[in-house]
Every structure is written in structure tokens, then in C-alpha cells.
Coordinates of C-alpha atoms in Angstrom, one line a residue:
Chain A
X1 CA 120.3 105.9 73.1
X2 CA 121.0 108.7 75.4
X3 CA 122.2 112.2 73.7
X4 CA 124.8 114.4 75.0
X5 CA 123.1 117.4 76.7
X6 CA 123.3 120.6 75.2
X7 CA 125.0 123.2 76.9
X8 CA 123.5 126.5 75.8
X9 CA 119.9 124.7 77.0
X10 CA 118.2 125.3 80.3
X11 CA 117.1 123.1 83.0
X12 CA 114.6 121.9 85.2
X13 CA 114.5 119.9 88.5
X14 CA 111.7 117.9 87.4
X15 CA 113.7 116.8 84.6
X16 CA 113.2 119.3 81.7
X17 CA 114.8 121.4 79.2
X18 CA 114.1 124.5 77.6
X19 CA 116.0 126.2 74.8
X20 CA 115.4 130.4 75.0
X21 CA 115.9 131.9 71.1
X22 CA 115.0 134.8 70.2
X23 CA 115.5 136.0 73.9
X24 CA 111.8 135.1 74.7
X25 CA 110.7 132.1 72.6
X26 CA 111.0 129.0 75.2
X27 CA 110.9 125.2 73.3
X28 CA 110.5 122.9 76.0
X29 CA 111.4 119.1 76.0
X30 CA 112.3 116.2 78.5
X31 CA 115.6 115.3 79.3
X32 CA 117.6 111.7 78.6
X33 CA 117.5 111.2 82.7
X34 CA 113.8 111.4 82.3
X35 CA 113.5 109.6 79.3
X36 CA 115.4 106.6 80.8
X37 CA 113.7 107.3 84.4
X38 CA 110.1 106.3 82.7
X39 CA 111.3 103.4 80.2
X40 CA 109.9 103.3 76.6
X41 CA 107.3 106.3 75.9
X42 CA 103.8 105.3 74.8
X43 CA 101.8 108.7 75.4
X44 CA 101.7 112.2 75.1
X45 CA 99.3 114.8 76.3
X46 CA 99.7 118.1 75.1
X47 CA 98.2 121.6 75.6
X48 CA 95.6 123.5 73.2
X49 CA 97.3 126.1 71.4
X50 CA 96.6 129.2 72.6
X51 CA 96.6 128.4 76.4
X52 CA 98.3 130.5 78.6
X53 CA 100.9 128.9 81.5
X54 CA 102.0 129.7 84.5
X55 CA 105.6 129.3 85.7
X56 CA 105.2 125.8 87.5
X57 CA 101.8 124.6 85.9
X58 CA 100.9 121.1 84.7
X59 CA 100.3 121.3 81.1
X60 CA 100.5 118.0 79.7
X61 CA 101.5 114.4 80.3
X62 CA 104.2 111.5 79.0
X63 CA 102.9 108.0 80.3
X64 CA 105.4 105.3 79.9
X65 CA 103.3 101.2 80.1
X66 CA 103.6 101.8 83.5
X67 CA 103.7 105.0 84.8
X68 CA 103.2 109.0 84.3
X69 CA 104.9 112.1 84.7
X70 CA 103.3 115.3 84.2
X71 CA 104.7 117.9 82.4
X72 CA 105.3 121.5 84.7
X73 CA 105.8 124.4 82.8
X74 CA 109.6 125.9 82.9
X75 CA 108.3 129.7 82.2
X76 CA 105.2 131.4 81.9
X77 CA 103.5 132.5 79.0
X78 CA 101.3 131.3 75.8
X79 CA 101.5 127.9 73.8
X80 CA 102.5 128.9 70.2
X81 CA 103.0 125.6 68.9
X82 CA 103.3 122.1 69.7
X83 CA 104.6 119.2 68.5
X84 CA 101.8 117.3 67.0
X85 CA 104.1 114.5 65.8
X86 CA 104.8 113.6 69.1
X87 CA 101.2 111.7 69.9
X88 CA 102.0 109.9 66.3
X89 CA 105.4 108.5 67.5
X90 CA 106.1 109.0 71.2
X91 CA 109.1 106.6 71.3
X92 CA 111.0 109.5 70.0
X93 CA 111.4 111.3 73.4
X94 CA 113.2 108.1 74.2
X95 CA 115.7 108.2 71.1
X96 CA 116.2 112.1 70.6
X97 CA 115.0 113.5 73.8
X98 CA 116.8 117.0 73.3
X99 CA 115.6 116.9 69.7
X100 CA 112.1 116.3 70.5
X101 CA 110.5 119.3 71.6
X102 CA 106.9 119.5 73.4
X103 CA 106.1 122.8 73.1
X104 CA 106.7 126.2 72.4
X105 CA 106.2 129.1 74.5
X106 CA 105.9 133.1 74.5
X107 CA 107.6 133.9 77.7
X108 CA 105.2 136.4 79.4
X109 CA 108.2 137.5 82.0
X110 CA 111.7 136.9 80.4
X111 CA 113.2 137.2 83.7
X112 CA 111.9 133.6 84.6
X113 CA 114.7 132.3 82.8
X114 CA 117.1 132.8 85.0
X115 CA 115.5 130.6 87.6
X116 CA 116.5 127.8 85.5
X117 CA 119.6 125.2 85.8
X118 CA 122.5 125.5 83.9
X119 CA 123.4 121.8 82.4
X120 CA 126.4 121.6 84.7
X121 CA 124.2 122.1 87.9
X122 CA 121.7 120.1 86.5
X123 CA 124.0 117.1 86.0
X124 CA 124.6 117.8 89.8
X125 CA 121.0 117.4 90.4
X126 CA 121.2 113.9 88.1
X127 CA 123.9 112.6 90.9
X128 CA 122.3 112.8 93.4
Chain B
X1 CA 119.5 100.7 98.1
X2 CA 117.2 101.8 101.2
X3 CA 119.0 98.9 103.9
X4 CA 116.4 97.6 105.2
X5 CA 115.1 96.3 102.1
X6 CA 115.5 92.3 101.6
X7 CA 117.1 90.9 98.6
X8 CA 116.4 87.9 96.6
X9 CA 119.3 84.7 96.3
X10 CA 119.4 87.1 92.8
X11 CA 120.3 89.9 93.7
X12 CA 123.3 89.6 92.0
X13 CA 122.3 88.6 89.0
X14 CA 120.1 91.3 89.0
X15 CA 122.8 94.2 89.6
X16 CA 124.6 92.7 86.6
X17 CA 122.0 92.7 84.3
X18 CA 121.4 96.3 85.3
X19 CA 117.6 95.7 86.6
X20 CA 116.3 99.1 87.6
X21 CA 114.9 97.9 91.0
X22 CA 112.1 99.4 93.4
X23 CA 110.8 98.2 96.2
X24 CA 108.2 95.7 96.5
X25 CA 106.8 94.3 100.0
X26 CA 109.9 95.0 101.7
X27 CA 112.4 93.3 99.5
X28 CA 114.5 95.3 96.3
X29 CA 113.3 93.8 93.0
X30 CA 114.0 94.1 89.7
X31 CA 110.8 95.9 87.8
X32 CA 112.4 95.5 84.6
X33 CA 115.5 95.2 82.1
X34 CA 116.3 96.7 79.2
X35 CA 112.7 97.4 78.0
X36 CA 109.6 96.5 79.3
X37 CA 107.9 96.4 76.0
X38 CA 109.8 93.6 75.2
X39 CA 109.9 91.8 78.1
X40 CA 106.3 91.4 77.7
X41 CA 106.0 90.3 73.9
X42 CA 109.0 88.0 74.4
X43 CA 106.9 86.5 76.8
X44 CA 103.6 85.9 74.6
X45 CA 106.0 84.5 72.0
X46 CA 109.1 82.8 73.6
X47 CA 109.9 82.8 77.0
X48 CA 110.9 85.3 80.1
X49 CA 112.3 84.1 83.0
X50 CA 110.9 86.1 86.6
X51 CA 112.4 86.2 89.7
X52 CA 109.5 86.0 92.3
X53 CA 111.5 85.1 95.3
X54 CA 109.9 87.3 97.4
X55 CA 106.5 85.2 97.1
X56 CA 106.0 83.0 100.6
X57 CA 106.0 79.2 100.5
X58 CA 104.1 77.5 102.7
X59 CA 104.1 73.4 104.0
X60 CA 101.2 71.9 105.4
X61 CA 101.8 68.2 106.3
X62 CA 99.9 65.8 108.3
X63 CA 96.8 63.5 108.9
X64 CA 94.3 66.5 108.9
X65 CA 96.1 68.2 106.3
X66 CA 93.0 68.6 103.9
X67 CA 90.4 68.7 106.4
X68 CA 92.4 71.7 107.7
X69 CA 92.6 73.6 104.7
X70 CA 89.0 72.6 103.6
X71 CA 87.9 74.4 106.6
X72 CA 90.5 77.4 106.1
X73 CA 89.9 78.1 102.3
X74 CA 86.4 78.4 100.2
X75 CA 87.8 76.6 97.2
X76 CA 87.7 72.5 97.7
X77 CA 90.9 71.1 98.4
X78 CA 89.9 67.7 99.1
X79 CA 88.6 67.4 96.1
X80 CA 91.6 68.0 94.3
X81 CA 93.7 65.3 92.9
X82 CA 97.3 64.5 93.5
X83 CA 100.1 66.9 92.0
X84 CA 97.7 69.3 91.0
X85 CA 97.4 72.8 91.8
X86 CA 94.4 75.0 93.1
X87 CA 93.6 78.5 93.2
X88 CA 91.6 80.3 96.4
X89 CA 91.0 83.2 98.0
X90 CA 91.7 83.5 102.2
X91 CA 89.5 84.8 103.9
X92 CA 88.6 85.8 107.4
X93 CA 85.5 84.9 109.3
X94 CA 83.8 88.2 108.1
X95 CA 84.1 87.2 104.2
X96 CA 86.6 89.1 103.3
X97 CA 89.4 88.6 101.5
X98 CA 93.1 88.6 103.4
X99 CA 95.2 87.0 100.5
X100 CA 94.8 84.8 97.3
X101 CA 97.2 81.8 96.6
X102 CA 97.8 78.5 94.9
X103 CA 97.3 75.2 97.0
X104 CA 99.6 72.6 95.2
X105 CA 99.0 69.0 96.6
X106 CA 101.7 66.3 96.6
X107 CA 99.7 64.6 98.7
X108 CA 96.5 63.9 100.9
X109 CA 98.9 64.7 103.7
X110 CA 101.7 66.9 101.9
X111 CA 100.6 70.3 100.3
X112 CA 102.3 73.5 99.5
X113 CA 101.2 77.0 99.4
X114 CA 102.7 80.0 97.6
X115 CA 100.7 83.2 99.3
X116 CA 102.2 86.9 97.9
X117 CA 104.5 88.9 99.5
X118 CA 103.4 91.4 100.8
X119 CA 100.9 89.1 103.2
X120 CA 103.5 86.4 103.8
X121 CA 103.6 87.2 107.6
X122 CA 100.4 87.5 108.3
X123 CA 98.7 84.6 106.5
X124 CA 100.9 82.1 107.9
X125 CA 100.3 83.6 111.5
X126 CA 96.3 83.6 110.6
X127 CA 96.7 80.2 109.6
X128 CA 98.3 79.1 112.7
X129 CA 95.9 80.7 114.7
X130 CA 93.0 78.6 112.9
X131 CA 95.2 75.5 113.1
X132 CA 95.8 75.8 116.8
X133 CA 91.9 77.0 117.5
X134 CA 90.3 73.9 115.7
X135 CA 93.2 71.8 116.7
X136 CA 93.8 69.8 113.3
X137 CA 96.2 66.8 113.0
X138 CA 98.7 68.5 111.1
X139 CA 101.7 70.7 111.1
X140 CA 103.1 74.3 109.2
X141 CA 106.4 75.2 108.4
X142 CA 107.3 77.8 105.9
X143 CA 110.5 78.6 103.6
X144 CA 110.5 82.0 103.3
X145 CA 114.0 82.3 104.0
X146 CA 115.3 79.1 102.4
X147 CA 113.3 78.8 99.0
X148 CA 113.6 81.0 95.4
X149 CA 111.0 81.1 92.9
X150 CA 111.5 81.9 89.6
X151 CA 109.0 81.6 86.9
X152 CA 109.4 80.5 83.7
X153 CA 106.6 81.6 81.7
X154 CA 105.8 81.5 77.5
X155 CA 105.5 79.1 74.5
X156 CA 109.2 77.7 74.7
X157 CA 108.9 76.9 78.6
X158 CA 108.3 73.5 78.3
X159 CA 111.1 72.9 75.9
X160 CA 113.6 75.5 77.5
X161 CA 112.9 73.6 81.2
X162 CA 113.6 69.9 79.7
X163 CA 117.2 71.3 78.6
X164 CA 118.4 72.1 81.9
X165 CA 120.0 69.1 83.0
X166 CA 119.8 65.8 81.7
X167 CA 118.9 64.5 85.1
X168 CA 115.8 66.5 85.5
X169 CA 112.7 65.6 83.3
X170 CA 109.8 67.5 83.5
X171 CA 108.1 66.0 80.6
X172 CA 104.9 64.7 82.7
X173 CA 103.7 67.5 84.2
X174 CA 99.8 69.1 82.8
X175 CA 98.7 72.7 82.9
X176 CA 98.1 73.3 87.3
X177 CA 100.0 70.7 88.0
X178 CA 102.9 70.1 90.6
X179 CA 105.4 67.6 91.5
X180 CA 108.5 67.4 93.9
X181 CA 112.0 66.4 92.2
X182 CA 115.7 65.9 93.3
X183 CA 117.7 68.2 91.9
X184 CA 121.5 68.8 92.6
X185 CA 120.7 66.7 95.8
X186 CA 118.1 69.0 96.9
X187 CA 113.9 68.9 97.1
X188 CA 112.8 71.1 94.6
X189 CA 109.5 71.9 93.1
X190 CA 108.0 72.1 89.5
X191 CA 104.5 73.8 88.9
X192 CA 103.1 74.3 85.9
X193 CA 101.6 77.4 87.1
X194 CA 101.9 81.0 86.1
X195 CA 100.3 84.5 86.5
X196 CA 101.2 85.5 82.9
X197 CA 98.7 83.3 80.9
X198 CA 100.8 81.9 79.0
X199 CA 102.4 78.5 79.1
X200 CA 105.2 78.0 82.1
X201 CA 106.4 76.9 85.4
X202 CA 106.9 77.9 88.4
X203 CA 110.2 76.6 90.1
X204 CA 110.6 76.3 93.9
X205 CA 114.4 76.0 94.5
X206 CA 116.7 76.2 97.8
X207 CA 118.0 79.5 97.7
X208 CA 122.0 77.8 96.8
X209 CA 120.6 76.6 93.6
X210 CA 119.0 79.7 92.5
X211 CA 121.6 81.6 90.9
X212 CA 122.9 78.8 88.6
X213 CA 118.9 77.5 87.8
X214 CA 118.4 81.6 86.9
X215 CA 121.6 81.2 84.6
X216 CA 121.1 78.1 83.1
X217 CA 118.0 80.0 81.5
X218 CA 119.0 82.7 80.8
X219 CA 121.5 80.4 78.6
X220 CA 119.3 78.6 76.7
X221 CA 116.9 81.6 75.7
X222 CA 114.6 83.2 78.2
X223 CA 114.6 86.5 78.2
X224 CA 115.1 87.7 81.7
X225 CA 111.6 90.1 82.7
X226 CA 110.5 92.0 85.8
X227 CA 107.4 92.7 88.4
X228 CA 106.5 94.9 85.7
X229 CA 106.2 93.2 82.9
X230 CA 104.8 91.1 84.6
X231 CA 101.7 92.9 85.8
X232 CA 101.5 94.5 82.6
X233 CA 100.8 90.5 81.2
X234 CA 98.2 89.4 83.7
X235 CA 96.4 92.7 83.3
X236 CA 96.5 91.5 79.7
X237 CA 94.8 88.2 80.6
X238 CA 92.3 89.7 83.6
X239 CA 94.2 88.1 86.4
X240 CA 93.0 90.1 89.5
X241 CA 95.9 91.4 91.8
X242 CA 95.8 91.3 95.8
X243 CA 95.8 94.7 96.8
X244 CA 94.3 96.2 93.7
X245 CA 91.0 94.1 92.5
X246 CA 90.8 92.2 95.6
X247 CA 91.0 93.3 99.1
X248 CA 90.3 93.2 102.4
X249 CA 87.8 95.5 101.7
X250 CA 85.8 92.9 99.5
X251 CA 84.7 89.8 99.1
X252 CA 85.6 86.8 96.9
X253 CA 81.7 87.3 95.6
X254 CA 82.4 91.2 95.0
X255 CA 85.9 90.1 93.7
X256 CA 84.6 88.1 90.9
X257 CA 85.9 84.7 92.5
X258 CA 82.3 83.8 92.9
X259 CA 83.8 80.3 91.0
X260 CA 86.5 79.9 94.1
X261 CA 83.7 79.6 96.9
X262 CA 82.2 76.3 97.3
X263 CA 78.9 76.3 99.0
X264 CA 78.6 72.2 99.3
X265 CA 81.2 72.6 101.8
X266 CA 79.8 71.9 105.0
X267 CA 81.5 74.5 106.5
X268 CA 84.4 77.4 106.0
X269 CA 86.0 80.0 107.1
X270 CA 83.8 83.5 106.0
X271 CA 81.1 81.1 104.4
X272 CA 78.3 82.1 107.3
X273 CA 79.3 85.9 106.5
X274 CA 79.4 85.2 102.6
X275 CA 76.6 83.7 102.8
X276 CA 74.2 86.6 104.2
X277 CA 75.8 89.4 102.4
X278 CA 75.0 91.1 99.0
X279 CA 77.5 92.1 97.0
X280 CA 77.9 95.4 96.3
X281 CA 80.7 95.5 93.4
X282 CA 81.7 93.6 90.3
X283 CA 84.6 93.7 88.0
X284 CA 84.4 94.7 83.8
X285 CA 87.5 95.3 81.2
X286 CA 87.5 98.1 79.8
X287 CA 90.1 99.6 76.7
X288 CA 90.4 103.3 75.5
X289 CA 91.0 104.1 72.1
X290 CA 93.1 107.2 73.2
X291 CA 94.8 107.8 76.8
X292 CA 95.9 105.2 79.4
X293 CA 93.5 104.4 82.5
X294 CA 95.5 103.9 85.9
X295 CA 94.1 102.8 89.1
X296 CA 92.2 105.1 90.8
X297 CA 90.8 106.9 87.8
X298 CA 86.9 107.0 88.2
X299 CA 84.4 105.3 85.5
X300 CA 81.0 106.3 84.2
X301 CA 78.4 105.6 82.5
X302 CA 75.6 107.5 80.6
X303 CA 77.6 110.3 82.7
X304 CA 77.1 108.6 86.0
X305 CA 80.2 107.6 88.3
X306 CA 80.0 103.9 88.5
X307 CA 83.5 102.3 89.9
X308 CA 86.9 102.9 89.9
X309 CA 90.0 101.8 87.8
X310 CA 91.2 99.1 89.7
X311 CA 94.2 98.1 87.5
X312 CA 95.5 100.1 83.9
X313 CA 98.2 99.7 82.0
X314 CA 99.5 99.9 77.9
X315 CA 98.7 97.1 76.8
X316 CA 102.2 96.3 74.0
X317 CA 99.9 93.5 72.1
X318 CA 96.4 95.7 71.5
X319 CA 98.8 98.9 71.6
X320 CA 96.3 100.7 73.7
X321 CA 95.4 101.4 77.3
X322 CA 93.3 98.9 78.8
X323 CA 91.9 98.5 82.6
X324 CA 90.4 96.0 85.3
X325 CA 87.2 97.9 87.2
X326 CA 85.5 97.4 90.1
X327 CA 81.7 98.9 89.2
X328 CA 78.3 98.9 91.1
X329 CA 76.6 95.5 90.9
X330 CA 73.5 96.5 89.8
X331 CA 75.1 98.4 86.6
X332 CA 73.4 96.9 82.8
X333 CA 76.4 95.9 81.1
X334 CA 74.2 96.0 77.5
X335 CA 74.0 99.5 77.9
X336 CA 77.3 100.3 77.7
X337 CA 78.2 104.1 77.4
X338 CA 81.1 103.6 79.3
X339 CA 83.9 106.1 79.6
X340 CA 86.8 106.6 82.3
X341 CA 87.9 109.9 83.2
X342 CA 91.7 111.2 82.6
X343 CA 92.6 114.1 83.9
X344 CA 89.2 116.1 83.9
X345 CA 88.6 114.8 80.2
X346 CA 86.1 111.9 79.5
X347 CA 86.8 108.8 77.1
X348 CA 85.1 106.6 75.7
X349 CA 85.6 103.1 76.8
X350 CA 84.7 99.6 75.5
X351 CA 84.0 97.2 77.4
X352 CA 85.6 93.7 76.9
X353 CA 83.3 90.4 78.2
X354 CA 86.3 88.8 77.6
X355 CA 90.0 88.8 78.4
X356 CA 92.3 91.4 76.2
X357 CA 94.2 88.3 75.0
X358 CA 93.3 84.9 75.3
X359 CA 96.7 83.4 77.0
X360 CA 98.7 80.2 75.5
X361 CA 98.8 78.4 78.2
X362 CA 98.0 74.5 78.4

């Protein structure tokens, strides 16, 4: 089930990605260690559109049967979208974990960016 | 794996099958498999095979065998027949509650007791200290070194367990019953006991036997499951959990084990202290529509904090979050209103008078 992780995406240690385009657009999504870590997927909390994040903040939550793992934002800045379909069909994290994205964020300081893992030293982090 | 963790006669078994293990009262067990989810419907409609080793077995043996544990536990042991199986709470002389367990009686003078983990120690030392205080004909011995136990639980258990080995029938043993048969050579224990609802057994075994009882299973069908599929499956059926809805920090009355505590009994350990208190608490299901409760979250009604989450889980079967809570004891269950708070957000909540799913078992 798990995907190969993509190597222009960004990192987390607390297990998340984030894919920068159009230099301050950040789509954020779990990774396949986290995926796996929790087992199959049944829930999904997600932010109101609109909100505004701080680098670090708990904006949502994924709840496997028997346990859950909040969600810490990568960057800061405003929820533009989010993926609605997610709270329909959860399990999907666990099948395409860098293909379902959570949410979408307007970075509010680009340079936040570059305190985020590369997915070499984040496969370091996986190792460990 | 931390070293000072124990490990099960399965451990093996477990590494193969790739069990993602945590630790549980001091040992490394296997929480689940490949996927939970289906570790716990296989259950409900086949059979799942757990490894509960790190459970405590007990002997008491002796002339005063029953008078002794009449006196230790609330629930009536003399009353019980031969080969069958009893549930109870422990309890100190204060009421509350220091463990619950399964008395299985082989005989008036020969009984077994299967206490959880994490109080293994201390029961059997608390038991000793009774024994050697009140000075009761009979003896203790435990096997928490020598003894598995696996449990064999769903609809094809009986079937599956009669498949083993020609030389072992288990065709004569009811729902809570127990009996004692050589196996390989070796005493070994059959109870038709389980914590899952369903149908099943529970197999004491010398540790040398285990590995090649596990396999022989696991070869003819049943599915192997872990501690967390299992919790997930007596949440389910509204077994209470040591630790979560029952403590030392409540009674069997506030417990809801009111049914355990027999007040003919001349006399028993707590019953004075049980006797004059009030409870305080009592325990309600409860099942959101939307979000999963977990322990500790709080629970309202009419806007009013009322109790606390004492075990939530996704349910796989009712594909929803449902929970065990402890609530004040004066609390109108007709009025309803309930909701459980998650994460600063209130849901509504419905209450269930009745397990989430009626088990198989019997």
C-alpha cells in the first residue's frame, strides 16, 4: 500500500508533507510512515476555511479505531481549501497518502519553508 | 524492544507475523496484525485466535478452598457448580475494587484463577496475606511463568478447537465452563470463556506447548488478532476494563457489578464498607453520530458536565464511535440530552440501555 515518497515534497517531523507550488501555495498531507504508524483511518477533522494558522498549530485530527494524531500545521498562513472528500472516505490516507491532500494553505511568511525536511533527511528521521 | 520488557512463549510467532507490538503491563505484545478492522469482524463472524499470555493464573487447592475464597471475593463461589466458571471483582476491606477475574472450579477443593496483568503481583500477594491472616485449610501456587493463554474466540471456535488433535475432545464443555485435560502429556485447561462476546475458549497451556497449539490454529482458520482488537470487541459488548471503568478508586456498586456482590454471604472482604457507602457513579453507553469519544473526554447533559469517557473506540460493526461512561448517580437517564465533548466542540450522543452488539456467544 505504501507509495514512494516524492522528492520535490517537504517534510515534517511529526510525520507530514507539504508540496510548495506556486512558491507560496502549501498542500499539506500525511505521510505512508504515518499512515501505517495509526493502522486503517476512520476519521478526519479538518479546519473552517478561512482560518488563519500558525506555523506549529493543531488544526485538525486523523483518528485511526484506536488512536489519534493531531494535525500541526507545516507553515503559517490561511486555509484556502480543504479536502472535503476526505471525511466521506478516510481510508484513502491509508492507500494514497501523498495523493491525499488535507489542506491547502496561503503561506503568510514564505521563508517558513525552509525549515522543512528534505525527503532524504526525513527518511533519516523514519530510521530512527 | 525496550529489554526489560517480558515476552510471551509467542513471541516468535509474533515477530513473524509482523505484529506491531507495544507494551502492555510490562510484557511486549502484539496490539494487532495486518488490520485491526478486520481482526475484529473476523472475530464476530469466524474466529481470531489471541495471545493473552501475559494474564496471571492462579491455583487454589485444599480443604478450605471455597470457604477461603467465599470470604475473599463478593461473588458466591460455593455456590457454583463443578467445571464452571465465575466472574468477581477483588476487593479490599475498604470496598474497592483491586482487580476483576474469573474463578473456574474443577473442584470443591481445586480452583483456578486468571486475574489481569497488570495486577498479577499484587493480587496473589493480597491473597496470601488474607490466606495466612484467617488461616484457611488450603494452599496457592501460581503459573505465571509456566502457563500460556491463548483465546480462541468467534462462531467457528467450537468447531476449529475439536480439529486440533484427534486425542483432545472438547465437545462437552457449556458457555462458563471449564475442565482440565491431558494434552501432549501435559495438564492443560479448556474454558469456555472469553472477553470478546462472542462464542470461544480460553486455553491454559504449559508454555512448551504454546507455540505449536498457536500454529495449529492458525492452520485451520483463525485469524490471528491483538490486545487491540480485542478491546475494541468488548467495548462493543460493554465489558468493563480494570483500569478504565473499574478501579481502585470505585466500587463494584459504582462499577456496575452491583450483580457480582452477594449480600446473603455472611461475611466478605469490603462487604461492611460496601455496605454503608452510597454510590456516587454509574456507568451508560453512549454512540456519536459524528467524531470518536476516547477516555477521558468529559460528558454532559442539558449542558451540564456529568462523567467522563471511561472507554471509546470505532466501533467496525455500527461504523461509528461509541463509549463506556462513568456518570453521577443521581443523573435521569429518560432525559437524555446527552453529548460528549471533542476537542472544545459538543456532540450529540445517544444513549444505548443496551450493549452496541448483542455478542454470539453460548
Amino acid at each position: 500500500m505504501s507509495q514512494k515518497r516524492p522528492e520535490n515534497f517537504l517534510y515534517t517531523q511529526e510525520h507530514e508533507w507539504a508540496h510548495i507550488q506556486n512558491d507560496d501555495i502549501a498542500v499539506i498531507g500525511i505521510t505512508d510512515f504515518a499512515q501505517e504508524s495509526l493502522g486503517e483511518i476512520v476519521f478526519v477533522e479538518l479546519p473552517e476555511l478561512g482560518r488563519h494558522l500558525n506555523k506549529d498549530e493543531a488544526f485538525g485530527v486523523v483518528e485511526s479505531i484506536k488512536s489519534v494524531s493531531d494535525l500541526y500545521a507545516p507553515v503559517s498562513g490561511e486555509v484556502i481549501a480543504i479536502n472535503e472528500e476526505l471525511t466521506q472516505s478516510p481510508e484513502t490516507l491509508n492507500a494514497q497518502p501523498f495523493e491525499s491532500w488535507l489542506v491547502k494553505i496561503k503561506m503568510s511568511n514564505k521563508d517558513e519553508k525552509n525549515s522543512l525536511l528534505s525527503a532524504d533527511r526525513y527518511q533519516k528521521i523514519c530510521e530512527q | 524492544m525496550n529489554p526489560s520488557l517480558k515476552t510471551t512463549a509467542l513471541h516468535a510467532e509474533h515477530t513473524e507475523l509482523k505484529a506491531k507490538m507495544a507494551a502492555f503491563a510490562g510484557y511486549s505484545m502484539p496490539m494487532s496484525y495486518q488490520s485491526l478492522k478486520e481482526e475484529v469482524l473476523t472475530v464476530r463472524k469466524s474466529a481470531g485466535v489471541f495471545d493473552v499470555s501475559h494474564m496471571g493464573l492462579i491455583r487454589v487447592s485444599g480443604e478450605q478452598a471455597l470457604e477461603f475464597l467465599d470470604y475473599l471475593l463478593p461473588n458466591w463461589v460455593s455456590q457454583l457448580p463443578d467445571q464452571k466458571a465465575l466472574y468477581s471483582p477483588l476487593c479490599n476491606h475498604q470496598g474497592q475494587v483491586l482487580d476483576d477475574l474469573i474463578v473456574y472450579r474443577l473442584s470443591a477443593q481445586e480452583l483456578f484463577i486468571c486475574v489481569n496483568a497488570a495486577n498479577k503481583e499484587n493480587d496473589f500477594q493480597w491473597m496470601q496475606e488474607v490466606l495466612a491472616a484467617k488461616k484457611f485449610q488450603c494452599q496457592m501456587e501460581h503459573f505465571f511463568a509456566d502457563y500460556s493463554l491463548l483465546a480462541l474466540q468467534g462462531p467457528e471456535s467450537f468447531a476449529m478447537i475439536n480439529k486440533i488433535d484427534a486425542h483432545l475432545k472438547i465437545d462437552d464443555l457449556d458457555y462458563y465452563s471449564f475442565q482440565k485435560k491431558e494434552f501432549m502429556e501435559k495438564n492443560c485447561y479448556f474454558a469456555r470463556t472469553g472477553y470478546t462476546g462472542e462464542d470461544g475458549f480460553e486455553i491454559f497451556i504449559p508454555n512448551s506447548l504454546a507455540s505449536n497449539f498457536w500454529k495449529k490454529l492458525v492452520e485451520l482458520g483463525a485469524r490471528p488478532c491483538g490486545l487491540a482488537a480485542r478491546d475494541t470487541l468488548r467495548i462493543e459488548v460493554g465489558f468493563p476494563l480494570y483500569g478504565q471503568e473499574i478501579h481502585q478508586d470505585n466500587t463494584p456498586l459504582e462499577a456496575g457489578l452491583q450483580w457480582t456482590v452477594k449480600w446473603q454471604k455472611e461475611d466478605f472482604i469490603g462487604k461492611q464498607a460496601l455496605l454503608e457507602q452510597e454510590p456516587s457513579m454509574k456507568q451508560i453507553r453512549l454512540s456519536l453520530d459524528k467524531g470518536i469519544p476516547r477516555q477521558g473526554y468529559a460528558v454532559y447533559q442539558n449542558n451540564e458536565k456529568i462523567g467522563v469517557v471511561t472507554s471509546g473506540t470505532f466501533s467496525p460493526h455500527l461504523e461509528k464511535g461509541i463509549a463506556l461512561a462513568q456518570i453521577r448517580k443521581d443523573i435521569n437517564l429518560d432525559e437524555n440530552n446527552f453529548s460528549i465533548e471533542l476537542r472544545g466542540k459538543f456532540i450529540a450522543a445517544q444513549r444505548h440501555p443496551k450493549a452496541f452488539i448483542q455478542g454470539g456467544h453460548k
